[in-house]
PDB file of C-alpha atoms and ligand atoms in Angstrom:
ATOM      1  CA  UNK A  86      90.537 -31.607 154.774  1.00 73.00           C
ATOM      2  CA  UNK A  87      89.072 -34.424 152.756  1.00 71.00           C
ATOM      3  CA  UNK A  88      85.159 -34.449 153.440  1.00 67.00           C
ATOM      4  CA  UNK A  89      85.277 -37.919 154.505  1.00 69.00           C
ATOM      5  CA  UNK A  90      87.955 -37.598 157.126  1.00 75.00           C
ATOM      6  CA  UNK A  91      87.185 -36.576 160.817  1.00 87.00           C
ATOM      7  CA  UNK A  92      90.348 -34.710 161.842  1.00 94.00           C
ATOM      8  CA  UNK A  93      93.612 -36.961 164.079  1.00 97.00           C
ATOM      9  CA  UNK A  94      93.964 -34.636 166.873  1.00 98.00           C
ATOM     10  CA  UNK A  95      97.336 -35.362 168.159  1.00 98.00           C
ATOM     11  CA  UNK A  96      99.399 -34.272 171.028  1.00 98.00           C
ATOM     12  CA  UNK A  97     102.635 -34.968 171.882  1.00 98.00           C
ATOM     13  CA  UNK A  98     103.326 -34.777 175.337  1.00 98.00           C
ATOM     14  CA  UNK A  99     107.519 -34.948 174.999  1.00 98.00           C
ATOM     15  CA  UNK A 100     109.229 -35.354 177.924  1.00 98.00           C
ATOM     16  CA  UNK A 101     106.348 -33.933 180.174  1.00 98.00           C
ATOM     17  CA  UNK A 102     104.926 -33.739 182.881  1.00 98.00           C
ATOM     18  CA  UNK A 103     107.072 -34.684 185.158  1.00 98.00           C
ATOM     19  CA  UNK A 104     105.128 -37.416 187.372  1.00 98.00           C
ATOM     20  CA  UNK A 105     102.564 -40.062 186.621  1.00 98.00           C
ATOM     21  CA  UNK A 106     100.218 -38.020 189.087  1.00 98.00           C
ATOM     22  CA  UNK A 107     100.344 -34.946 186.945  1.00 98.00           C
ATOM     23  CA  UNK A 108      99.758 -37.074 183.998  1.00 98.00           C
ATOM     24  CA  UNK A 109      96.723 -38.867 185.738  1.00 98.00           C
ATOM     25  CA  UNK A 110      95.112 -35.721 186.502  1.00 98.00           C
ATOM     26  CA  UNK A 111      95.614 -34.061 183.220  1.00 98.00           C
ATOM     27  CA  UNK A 112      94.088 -37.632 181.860  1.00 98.00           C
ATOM     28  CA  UNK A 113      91.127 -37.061 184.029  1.00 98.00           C
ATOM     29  CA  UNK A 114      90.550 -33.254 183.575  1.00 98.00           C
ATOM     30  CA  UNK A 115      90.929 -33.642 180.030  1.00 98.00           C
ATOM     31  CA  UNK A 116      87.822 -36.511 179.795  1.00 98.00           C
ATOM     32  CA  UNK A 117      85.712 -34.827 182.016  1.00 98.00           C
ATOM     33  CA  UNK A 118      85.634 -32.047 180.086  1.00 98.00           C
ATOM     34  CA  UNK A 119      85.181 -33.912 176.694  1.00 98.00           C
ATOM     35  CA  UNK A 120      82.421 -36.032 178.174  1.00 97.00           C
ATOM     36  CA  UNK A 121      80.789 -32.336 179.214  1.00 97.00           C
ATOM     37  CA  UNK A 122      81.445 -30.845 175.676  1.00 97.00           C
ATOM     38  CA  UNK A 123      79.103 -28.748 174.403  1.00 95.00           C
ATOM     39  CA  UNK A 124      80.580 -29.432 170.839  1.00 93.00           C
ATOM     40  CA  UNK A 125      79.368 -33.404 170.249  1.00 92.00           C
ATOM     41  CA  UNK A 126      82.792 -35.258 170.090  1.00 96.00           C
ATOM     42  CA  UNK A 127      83.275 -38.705 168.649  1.00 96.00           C
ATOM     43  CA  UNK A 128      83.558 -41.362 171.631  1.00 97.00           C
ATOM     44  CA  UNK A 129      87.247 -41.165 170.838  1.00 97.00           C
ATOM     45  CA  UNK A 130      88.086 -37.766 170.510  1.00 98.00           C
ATOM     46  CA  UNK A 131      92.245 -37.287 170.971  1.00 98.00           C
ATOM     47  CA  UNK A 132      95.272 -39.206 170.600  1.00 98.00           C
ATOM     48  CA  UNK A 133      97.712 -38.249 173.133  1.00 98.00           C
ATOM     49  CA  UNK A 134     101.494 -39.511 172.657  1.00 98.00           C
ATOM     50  CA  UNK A 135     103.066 -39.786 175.993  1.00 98.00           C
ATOM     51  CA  UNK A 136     106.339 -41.362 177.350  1.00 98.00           C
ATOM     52  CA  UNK A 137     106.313 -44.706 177.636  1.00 97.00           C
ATOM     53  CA  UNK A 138     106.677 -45.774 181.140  1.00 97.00           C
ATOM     54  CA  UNK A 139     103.251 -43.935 181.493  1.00 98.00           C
ATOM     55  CA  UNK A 140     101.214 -45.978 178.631  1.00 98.00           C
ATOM     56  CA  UNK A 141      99.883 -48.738 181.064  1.00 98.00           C
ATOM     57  CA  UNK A 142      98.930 -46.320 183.907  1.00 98.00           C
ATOM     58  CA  UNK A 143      96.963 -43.604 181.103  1.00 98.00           C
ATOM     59  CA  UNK A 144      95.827 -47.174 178.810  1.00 98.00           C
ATOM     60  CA  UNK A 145      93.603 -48.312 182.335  1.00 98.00           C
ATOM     61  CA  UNK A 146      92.024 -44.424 182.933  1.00 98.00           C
ATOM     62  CA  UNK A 147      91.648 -43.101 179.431  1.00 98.00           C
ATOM     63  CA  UNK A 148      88.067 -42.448 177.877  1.00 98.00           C
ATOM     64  CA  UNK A 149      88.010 -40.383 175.211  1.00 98.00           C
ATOM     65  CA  UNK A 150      90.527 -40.317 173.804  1.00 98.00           C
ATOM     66  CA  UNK A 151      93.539 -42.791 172.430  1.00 98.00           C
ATOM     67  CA  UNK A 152      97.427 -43.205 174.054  1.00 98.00           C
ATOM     68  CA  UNK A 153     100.378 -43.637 172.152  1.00 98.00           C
ATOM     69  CA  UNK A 154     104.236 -43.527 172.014  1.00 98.00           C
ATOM     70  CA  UNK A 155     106.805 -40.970 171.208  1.00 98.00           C
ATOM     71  CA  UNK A 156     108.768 -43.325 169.417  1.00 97.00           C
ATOM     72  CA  UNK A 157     109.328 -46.956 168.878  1.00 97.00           C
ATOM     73  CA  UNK A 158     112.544 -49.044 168.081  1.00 96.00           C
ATOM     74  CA  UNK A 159     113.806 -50.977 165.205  1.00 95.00           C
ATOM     75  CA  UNK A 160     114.075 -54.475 166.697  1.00 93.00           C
ATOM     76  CA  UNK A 161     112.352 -57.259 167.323  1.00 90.00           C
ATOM     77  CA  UNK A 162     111.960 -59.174 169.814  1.00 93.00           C
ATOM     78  CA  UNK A 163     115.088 -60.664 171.491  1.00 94.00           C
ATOM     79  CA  UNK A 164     118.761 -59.836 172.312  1.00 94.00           C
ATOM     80  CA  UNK A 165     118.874 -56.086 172.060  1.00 93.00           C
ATOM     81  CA  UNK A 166     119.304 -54.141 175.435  1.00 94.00           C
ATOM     82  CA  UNK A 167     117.414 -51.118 176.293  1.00 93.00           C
ATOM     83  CA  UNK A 168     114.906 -51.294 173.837  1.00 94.00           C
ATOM     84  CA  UNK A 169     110.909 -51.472 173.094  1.00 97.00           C
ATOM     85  CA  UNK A 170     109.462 -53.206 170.354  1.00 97.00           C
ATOM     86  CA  UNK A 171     106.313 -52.104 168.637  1.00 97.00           C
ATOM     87  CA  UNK A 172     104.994 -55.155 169.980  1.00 97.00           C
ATOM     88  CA  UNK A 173     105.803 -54.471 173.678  1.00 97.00           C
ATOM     89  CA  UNK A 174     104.178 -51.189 173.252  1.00 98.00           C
ATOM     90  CA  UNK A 175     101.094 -52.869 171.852  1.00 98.00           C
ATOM     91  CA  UNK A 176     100.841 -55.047 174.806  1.00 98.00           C
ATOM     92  CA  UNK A 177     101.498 -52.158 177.410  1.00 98.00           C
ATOM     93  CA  UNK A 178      98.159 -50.507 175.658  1.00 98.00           C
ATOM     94  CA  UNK A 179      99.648 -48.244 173.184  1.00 98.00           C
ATOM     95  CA  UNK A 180      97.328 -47.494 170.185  1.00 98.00           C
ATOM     96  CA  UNK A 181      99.800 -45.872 167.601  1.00 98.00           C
ATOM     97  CA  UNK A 182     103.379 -44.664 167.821  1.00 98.00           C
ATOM     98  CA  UNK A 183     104.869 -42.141 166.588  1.00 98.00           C
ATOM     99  CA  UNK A 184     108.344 -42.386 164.460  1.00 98.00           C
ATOM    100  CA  UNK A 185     110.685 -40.060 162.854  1.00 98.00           C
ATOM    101  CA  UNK A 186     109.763 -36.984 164.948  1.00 98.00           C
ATOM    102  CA  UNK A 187     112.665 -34.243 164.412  1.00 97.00           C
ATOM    103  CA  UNK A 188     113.669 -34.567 168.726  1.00 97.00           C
ATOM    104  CA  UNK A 189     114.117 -38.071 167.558  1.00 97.00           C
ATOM    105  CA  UNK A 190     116.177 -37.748 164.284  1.00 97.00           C
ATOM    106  CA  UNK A 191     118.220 -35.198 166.267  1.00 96.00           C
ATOM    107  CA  UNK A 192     119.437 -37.526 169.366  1.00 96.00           C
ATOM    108  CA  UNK A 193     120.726 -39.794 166.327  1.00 96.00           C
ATOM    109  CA  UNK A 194     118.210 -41.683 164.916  1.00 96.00           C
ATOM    110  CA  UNK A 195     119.394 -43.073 161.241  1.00 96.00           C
ATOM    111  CA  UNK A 196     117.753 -43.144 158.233  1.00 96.00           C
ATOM    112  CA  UNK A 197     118.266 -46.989 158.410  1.00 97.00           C
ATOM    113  CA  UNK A 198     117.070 -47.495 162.152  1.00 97.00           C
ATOM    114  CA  UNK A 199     113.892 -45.228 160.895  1.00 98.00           C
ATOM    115  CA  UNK A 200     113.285 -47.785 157.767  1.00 98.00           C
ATOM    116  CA  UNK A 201     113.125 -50.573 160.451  1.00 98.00           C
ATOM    117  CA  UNK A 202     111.034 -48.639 162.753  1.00 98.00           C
ATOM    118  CA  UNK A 203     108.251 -47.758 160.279  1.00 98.00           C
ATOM    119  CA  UNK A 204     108.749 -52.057 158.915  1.00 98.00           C
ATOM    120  CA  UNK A 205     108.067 -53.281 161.995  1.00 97.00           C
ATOM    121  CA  UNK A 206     105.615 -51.117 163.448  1.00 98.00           C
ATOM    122  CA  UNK A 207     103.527 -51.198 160.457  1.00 98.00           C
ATOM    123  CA  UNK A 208     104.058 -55.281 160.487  1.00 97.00           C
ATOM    124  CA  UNK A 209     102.790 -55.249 163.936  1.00 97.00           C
ATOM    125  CA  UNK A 210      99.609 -53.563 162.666  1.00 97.00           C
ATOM    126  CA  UNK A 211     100.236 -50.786 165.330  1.00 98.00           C
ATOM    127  CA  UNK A 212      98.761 -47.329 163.389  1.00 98.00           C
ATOM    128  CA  UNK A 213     102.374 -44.836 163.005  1.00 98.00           C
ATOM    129  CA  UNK A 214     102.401 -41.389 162.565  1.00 98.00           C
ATOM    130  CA  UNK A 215     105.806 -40.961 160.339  1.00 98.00           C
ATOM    131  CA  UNK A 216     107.044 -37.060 160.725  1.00 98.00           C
ATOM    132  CA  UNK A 217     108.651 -35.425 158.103  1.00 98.00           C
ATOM    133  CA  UNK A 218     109.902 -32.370 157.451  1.00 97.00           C
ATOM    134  CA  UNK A 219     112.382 -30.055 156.176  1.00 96.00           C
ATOM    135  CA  UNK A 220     115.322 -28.069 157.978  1.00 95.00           C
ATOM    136  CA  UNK A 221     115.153 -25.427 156.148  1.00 94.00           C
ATOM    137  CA  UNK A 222     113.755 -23.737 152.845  1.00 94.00           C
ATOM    138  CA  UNK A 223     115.221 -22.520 149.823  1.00 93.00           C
ATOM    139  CA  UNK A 224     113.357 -21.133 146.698  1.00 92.00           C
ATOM    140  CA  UNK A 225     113.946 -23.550 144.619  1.00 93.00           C
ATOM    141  CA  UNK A 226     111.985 -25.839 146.237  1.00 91.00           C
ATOM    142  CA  UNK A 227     114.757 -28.266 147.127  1.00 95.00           C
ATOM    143  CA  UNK A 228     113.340 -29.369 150.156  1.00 97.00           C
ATOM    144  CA  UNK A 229     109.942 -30.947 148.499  1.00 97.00           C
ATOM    145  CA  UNK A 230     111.776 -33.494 146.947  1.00 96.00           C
ATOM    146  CA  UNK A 231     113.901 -34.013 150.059  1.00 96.00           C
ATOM    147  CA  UNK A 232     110.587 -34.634 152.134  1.00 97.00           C
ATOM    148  CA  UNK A 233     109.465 -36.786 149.403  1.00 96.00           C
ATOM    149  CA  UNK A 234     112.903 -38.906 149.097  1.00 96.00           C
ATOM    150  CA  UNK A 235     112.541 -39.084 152.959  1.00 97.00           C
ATOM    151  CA  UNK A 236     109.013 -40.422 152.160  1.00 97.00           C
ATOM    152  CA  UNK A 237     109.832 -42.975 150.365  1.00 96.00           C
ATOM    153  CA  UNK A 238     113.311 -44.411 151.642  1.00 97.00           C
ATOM    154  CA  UNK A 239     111.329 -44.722 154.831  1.00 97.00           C
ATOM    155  CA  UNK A 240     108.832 -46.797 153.654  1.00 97.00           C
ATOM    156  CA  UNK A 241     111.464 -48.461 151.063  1.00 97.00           C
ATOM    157  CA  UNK A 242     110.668 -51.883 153.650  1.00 97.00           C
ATOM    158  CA  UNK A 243     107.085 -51.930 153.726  1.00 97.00           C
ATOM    159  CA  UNK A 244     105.176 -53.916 151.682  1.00 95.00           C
ATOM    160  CA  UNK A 245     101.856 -51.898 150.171  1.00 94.00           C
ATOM    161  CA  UNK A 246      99.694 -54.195 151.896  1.00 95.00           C
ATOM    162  CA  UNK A 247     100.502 -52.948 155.202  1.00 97.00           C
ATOM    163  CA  UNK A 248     100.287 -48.754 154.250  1.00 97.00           C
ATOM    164  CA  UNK A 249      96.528 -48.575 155.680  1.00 96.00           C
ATOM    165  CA  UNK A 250      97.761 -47.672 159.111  1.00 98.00           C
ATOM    166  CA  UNK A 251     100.369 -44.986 158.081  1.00 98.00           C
ATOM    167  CA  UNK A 252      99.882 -41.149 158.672  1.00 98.00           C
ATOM    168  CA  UNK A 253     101.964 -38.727 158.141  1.00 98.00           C
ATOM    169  CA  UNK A 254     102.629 -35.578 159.797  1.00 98.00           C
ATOM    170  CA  UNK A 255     104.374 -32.810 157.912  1.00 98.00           C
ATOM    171  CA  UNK A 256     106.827 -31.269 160.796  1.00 97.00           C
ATOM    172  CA  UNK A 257     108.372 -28.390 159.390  1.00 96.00           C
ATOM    173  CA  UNK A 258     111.656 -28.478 161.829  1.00 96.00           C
ATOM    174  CA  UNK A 259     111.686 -24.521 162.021  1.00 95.00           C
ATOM    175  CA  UNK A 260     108.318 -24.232 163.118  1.00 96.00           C
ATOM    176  CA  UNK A 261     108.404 -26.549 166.022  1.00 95.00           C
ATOM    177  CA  UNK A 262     109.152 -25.070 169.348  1.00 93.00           C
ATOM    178  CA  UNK A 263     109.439 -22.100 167.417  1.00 92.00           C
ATOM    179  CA  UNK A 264     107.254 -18.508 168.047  1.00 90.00           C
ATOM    180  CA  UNK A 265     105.649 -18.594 164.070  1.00 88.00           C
ATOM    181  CA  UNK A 266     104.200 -21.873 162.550  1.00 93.00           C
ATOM    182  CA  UNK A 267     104.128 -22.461 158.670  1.00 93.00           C
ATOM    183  CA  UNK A 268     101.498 -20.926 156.764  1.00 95.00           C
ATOM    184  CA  UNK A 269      98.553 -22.482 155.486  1.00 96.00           C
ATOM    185  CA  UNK A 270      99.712 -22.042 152.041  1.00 95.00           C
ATOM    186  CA  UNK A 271     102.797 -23.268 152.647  1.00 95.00           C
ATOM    187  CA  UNK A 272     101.377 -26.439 154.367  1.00 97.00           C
ATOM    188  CA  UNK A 273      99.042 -27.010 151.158  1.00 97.00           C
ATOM    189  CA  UNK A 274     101.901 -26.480 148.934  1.00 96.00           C
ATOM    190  CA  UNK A 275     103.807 -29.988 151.134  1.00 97.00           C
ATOM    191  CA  UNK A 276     100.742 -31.879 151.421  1.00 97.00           C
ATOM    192  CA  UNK A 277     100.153 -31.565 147.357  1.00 97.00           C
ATOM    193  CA  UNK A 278     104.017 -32.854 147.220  1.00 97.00           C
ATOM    194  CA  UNK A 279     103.454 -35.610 149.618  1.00 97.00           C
ATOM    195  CA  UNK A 280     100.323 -36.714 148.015  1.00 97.00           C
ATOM    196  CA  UNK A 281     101.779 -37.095 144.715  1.00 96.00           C
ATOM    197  CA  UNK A 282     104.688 -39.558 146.457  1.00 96.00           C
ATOM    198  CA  UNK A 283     102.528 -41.635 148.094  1.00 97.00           C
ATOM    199  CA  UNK A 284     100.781 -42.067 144.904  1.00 97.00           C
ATOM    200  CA  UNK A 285     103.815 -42.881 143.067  1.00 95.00           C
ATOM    201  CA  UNK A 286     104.167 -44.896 145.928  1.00 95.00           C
ATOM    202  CA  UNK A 287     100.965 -47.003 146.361  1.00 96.00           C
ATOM    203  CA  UNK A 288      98.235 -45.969 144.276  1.00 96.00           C
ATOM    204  CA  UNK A 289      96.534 -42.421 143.443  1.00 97.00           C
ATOM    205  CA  UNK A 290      93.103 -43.960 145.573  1.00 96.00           C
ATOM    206  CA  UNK A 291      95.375 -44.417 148.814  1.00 96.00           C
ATOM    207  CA  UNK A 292      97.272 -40.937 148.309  1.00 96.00           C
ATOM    208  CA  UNK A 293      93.881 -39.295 148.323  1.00 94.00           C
ATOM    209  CA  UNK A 294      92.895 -41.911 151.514  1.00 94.00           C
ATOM    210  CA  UNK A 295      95.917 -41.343 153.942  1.00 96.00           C
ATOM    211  CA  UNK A 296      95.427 -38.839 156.340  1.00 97.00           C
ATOM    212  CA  UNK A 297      98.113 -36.659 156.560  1.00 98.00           C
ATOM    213  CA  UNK A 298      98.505 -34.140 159.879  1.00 98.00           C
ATOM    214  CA  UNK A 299     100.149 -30.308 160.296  1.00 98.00           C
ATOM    215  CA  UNK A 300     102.529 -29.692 163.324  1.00 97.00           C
ATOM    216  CA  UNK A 301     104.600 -27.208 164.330  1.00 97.00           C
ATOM    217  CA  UNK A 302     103.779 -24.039 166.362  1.00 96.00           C
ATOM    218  CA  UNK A 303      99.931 -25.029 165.854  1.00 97.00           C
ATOM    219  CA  UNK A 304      98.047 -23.090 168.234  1.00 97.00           C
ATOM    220  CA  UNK A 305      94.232 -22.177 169.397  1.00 97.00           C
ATOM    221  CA  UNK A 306      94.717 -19.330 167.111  1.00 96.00           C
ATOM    222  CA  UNK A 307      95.904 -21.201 163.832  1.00 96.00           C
ATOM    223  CA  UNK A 308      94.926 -24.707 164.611  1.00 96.00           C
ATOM    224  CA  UNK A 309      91.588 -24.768 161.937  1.00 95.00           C
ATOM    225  CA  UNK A 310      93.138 -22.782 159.194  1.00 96.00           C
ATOM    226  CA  UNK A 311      95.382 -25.805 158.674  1.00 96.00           C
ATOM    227  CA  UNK A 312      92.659 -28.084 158.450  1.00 95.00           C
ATOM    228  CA  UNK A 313      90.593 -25.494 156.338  1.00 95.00           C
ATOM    229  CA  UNK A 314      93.317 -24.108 154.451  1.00 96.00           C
ATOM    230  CA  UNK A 315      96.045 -26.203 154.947  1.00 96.00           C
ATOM    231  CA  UNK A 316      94.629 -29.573 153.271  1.00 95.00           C
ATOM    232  CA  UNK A 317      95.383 -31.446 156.655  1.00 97.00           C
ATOM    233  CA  UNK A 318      93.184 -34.101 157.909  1.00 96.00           C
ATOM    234  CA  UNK A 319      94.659 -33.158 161.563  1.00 97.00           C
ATOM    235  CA  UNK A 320      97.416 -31.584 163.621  1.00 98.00           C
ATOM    236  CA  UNK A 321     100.378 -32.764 165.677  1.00 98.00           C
ATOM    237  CA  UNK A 322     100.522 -30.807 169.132  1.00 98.00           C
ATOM    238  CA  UNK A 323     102.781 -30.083 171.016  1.00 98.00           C
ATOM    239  CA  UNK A 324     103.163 -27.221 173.672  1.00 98.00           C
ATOM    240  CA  UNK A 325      99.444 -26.822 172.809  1.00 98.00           C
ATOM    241  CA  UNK A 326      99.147 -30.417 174.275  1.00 98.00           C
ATOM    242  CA  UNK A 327     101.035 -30.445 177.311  1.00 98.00           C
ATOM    243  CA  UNK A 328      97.843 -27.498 178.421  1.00 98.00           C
ATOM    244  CA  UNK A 329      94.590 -29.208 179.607  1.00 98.00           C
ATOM    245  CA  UNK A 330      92.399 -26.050 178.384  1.00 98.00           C
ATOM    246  CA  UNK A 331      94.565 -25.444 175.234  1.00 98.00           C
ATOM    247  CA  UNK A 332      94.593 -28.984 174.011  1.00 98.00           C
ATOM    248  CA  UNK A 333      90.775 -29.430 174.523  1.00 98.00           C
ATOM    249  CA  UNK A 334      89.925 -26.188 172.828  1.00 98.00           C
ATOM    250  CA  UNK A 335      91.664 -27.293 170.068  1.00 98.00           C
ATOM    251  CA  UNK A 336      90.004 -30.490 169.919  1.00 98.00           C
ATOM    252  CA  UNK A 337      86.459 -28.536 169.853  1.00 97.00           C
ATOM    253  CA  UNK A 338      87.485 -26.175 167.569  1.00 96.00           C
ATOM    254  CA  UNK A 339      88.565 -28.881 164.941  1.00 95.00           C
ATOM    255  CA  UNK A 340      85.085 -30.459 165.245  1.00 94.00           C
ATOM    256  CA  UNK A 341      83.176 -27.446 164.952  1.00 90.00           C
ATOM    257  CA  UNK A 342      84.562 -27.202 161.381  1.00 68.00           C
TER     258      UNK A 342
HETATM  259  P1  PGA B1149     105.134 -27.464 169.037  1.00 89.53           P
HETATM  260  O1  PGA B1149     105.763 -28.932 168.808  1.00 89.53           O
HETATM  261  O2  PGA B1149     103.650 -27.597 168.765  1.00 89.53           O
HETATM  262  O3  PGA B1149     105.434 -27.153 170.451  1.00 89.53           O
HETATM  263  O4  PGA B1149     105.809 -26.553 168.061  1.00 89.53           O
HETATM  264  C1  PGA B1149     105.297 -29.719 167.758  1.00 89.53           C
HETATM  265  C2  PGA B1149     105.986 -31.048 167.782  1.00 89.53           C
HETATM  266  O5  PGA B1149     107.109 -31.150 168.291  1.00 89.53           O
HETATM  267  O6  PGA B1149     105.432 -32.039 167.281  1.00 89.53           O
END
């Protein structure tokens, strides 16, 4: 992890739990005991993406830590049915989104609808956590520069100006939901490749700046090697998340380092 960073603790609650008074009380279990930590935690110590209809309700009882979306859409304000614009989400409390997650890409979401999702979230100043990750390996490495092509046509519409509130969170899609996560190595070995993009991208001083996140089977077991070993800044949750005790060890393990 680079010195300066304090690690993005991030959980993504997916399509859980099932009512607004489950996620309430897992809201208010979850502060209590970071307020009580033994560990000393920054005032905001979590961000927790949850599904949007609950943003408002969490947004009025959170404390320590931050709420955010799952996803966002590629519009703008206007004629376009069924949709919510980063904007809307801003206004409804949200504090970052997420975009590109794997869940999303496989219920259909285009490369093209992505490029406008990262444009106008970024415009609206909201801070995004882009996912990316590969399928599958092979040896020859194919698949870092596929995660660095998918790097860069998603950003293809933002201008550099606007890259200060970007993260990204290396996904491997095999590890998530899955019983094994990626290695540390192996999560050095990406974050070296996606470094070198984002250089190529904006400037070598930003590549070393952005704060780039592990996810994918991380667990109370594996969570600090990333961010020792790993070269993470953070970690993308999620089963770990959707656990009051789980998610909060994870948190005060993370700090401890
Ligand atoms: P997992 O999910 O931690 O349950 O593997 C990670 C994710 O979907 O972001």
């Amino acid at each position: 992890m680079n010195k300066q960073h304090v690690p993005i603790i991030v959980g993504n609650w997916k399509a859980t739990p099932a009512t607004l008074k489950e996620a309430t009380a897992f809201i208010k279990k979850l502060d209590k005991k970071c307020i009580a930590s033994k560990i000393k935690l920054p005032k905001k110590a979590y961000y927790l993406a949850v599904p949007e209809i609950f943003i408002p309700h969490i947004k009025d009882i959170i404390h320590s830590g931050y709420v955010g979306s799952e996803t966002v859409s590629g519009t703008t304000v206007g004629q376009v049915t069924g949709t919510t614009t980063p904007s809307m989400l801003m206004s409804a409390g949200a504090d970052f989104v997420i975009i590109g997650h794997s869940e999303v890409r496989a219920a259909g979401e285009g490369e093209q609808e992505r490029m406008y999702k990262v444009s106008f979230a970024l415009m609206a100043k909201i801070p995004t956590i882009l996912c990316v990750g590969e399928k599958a390996r092979d040896k020859e490495g194919k698949y870092l520069q596929e995660l660095e092509a998918d790097v860069r046509q998603s950003l293809s519409l933002v201008s550099r100006d606007l890259l200060s509130n970007l993260i990204i969170a290396y996904e491997p899609v095999w590890a998530i939901g899955a019983k094994e996560p990626a290695t540390a190595k192996e999560c050095f070995e990406v974050v070296i490749t996606l470094r070198r993009a984002l250089a190529t991208i904006a400037s070598i001083d930003y590549a070393k700046k952005v704060h780039i996140l592990y996810g994918g089977s991380v667990s109370t077991e594996n969570a600090v090697q990333f961010i020792e070993e790993g070269g993470v800044d953070g970690l993308l949750l999620g089963r770990a998340s959707q656990n009051v005790d789980t998610f909060f060890d994870i948190i005060t393990e993370c700090y401890t380092k």
